[in-house]
CSV table of C-alpha atoms and ligand atoms in Angstrom, one decimal:
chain,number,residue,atom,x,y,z
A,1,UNK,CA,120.2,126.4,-15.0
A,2,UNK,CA,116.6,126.2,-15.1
A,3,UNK,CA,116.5,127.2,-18.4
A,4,UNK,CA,118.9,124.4,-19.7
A,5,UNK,CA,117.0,121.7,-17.5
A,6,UNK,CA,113.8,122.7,-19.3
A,7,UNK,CA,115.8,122.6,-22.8
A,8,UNK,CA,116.7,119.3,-21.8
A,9,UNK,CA,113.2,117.8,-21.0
A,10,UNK,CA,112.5,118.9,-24.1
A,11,UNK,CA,114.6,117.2,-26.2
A,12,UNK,CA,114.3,114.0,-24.2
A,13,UNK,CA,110.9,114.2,-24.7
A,14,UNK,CA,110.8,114.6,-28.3
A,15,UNK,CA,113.1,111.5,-28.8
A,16,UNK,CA,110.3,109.6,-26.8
A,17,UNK,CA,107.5,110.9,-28.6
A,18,UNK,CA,109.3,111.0,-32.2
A,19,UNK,CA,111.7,108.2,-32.4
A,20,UNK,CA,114.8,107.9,-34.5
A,21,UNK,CA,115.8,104.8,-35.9
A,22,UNK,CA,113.1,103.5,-34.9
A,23,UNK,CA,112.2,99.3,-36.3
A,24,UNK,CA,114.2,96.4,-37.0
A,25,UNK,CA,116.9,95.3,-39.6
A,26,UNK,CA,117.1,91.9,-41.2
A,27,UNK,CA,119.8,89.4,-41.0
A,28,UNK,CA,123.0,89.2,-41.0
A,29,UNK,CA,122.3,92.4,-39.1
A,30,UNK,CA,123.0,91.8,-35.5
A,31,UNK,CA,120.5,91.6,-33.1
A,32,UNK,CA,120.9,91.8,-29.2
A,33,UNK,CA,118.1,92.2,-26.7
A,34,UNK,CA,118.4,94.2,-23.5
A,35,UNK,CA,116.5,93.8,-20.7
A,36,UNK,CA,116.3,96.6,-17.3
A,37,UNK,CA,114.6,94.5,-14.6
A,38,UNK,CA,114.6,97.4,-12.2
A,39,UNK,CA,112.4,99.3,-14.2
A,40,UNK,CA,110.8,96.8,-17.1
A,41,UNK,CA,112.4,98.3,-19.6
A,42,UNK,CA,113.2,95.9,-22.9
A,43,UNK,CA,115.2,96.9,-26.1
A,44,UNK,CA,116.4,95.3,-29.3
A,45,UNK,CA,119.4,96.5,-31.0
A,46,UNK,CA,119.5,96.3,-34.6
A,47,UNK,CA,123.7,97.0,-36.3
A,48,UNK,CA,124.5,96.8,-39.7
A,49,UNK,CA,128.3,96.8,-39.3
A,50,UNK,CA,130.3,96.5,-42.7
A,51,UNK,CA,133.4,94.9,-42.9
A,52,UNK,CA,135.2,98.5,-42.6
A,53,UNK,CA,134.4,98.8,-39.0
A,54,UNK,CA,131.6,101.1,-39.8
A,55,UNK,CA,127.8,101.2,-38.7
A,56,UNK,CA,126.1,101.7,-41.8
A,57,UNK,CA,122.6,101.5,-40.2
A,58,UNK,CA,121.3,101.0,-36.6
A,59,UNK,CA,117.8,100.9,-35.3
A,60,UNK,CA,116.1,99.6,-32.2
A,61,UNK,CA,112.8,98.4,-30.6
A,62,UNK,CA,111.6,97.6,-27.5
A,63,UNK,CA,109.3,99.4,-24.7
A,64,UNK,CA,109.9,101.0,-21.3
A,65,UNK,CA,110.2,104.1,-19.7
A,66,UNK,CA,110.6,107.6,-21.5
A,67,UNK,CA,114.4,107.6,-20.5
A,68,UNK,CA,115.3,104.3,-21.6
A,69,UNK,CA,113.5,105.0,-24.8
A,70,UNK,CA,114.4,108.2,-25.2
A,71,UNK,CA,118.5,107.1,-24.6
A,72,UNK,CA,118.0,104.2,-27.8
A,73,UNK,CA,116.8,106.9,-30.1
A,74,UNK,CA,119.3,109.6,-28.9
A,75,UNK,CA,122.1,106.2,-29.0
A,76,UNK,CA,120.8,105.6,-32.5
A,77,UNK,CA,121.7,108.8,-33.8
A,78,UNK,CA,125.2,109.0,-32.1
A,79,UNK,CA,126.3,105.9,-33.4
A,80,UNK,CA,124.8,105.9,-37.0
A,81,UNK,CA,127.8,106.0,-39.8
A,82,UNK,CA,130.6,106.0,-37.2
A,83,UNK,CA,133.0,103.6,-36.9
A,84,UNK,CA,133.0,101.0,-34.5
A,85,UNK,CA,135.8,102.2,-32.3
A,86,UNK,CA,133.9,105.7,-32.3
A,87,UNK,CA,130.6,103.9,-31.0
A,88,UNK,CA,132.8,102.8,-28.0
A,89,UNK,CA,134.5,105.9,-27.4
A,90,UNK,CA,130.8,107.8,-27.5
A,91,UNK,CA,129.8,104.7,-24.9
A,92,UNK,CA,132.6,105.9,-23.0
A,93,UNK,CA,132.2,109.1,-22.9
A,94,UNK,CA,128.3,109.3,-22.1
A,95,UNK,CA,128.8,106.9,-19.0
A,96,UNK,CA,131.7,108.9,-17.9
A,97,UNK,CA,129.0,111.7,-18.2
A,98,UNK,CA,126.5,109.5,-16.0
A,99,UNK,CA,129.3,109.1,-13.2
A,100,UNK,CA,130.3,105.5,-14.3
A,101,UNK,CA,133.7,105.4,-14.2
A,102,UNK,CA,136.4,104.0,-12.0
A,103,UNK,CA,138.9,106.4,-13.2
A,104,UNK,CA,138.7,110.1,-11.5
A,105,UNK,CA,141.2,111.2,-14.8
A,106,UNK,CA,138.6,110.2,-17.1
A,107,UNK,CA,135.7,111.6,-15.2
A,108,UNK,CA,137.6,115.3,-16.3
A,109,UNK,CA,138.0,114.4,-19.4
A,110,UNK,CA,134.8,113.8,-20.8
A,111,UNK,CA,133.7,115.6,-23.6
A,112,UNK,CA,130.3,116.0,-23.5
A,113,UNK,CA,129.8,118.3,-26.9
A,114,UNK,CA,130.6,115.2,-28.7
A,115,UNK,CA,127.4,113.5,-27.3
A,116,UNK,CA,124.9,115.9,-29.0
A,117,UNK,CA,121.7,115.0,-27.6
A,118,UNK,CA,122.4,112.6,-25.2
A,119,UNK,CA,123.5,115.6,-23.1
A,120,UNK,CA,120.4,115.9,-22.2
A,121,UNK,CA,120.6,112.8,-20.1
A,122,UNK,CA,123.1,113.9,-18.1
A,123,UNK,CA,120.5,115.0,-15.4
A,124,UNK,CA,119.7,111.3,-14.6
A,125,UNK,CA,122.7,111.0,-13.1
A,126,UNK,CA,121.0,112.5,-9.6
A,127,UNK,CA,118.7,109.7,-9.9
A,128,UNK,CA,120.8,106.6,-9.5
A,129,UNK,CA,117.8,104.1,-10.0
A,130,UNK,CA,117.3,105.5,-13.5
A,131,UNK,CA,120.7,105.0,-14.4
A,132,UNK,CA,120.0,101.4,-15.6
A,133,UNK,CA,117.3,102.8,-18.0
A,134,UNK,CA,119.8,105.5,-19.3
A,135,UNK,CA,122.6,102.8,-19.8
A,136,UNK,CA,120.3,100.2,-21.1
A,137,UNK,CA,120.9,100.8,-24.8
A,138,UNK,CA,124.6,101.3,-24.7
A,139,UNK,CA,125.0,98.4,-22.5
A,140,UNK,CA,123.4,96.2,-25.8
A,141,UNK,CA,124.9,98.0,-28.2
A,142,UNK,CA,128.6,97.1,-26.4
A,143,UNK,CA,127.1,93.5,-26.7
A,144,UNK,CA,126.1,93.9,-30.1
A,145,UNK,CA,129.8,95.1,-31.0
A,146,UNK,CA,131.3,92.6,-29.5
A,147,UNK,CA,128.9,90.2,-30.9
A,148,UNK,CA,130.1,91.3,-34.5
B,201,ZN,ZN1,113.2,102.7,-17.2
């Protein structure tokens, strides 16, 4: 277990330091800011959504802590070229992950291989005042869906 906890600093360290999708995208793109007052933490969600339901680009700004930065990049990548529906379903599934969830049923049934990366989050759910910088991009990219 150590192992895979040290695995998983890694790679949330590496989305810090080297982020994906990283900048901004012009209008019409949508644009939603984020803001984690617990922590400071601030993102902007960039989506290029086309009129089949799909994200054909997605990038993000902002500044905070390694985790909530770290969680935009790793959100960037999941989303990128899926459909809209799938964006959801990864939202779901990654707060399930995190222990947000009402529903015990679900809480089984989360597929965490689907996630890729943001595995590697799944640690933060021991620490519940860093959930809000783990949930921060998800929580304006839902915006930003329903926005569109
Ligand atoms: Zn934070």
């Amino acid at each position: 277990m150590a192992q895979l906890e040290d695995l998983y600093r890694e790679i949330v360290l590496d989305h810090y330091k080297s982020p994906r999708n990283k900048g901004e995208l012009e209008p019409p793109a949508v644009r939603k800011e984020g803001f984690n007052p617990l922590c400071g933490d601030e993102v902007v969600i960039y989506l290029d959504v086309d009129n089949d339901g799909i994200i054909r680009d997605v990038k993000f700004s902002g500044q905070g802590c390694s985790i909530s930065l770290s969680a935009a990049s790793m959100m960037s990548v999941a989303v990128k070229g899926k459909t809209v529906d799938e964006a959801r379903e990864i939202t779901r599934n990654y707060k399930t992950m995190l222990g947000i969830t009402d529903d015990d049923a679900e809480r089984e049934e989360v597929d965490v291989d689907r996630l890729g990366d943001l595995q590697a989050l799944q640690g933060v759910m021991k620490f519940p005042t860093r959930i809000k910088c783990a949930t921060l991009s998800f929580n304006t990219l839902e915006q930003g869906l329903d926005a569109d």
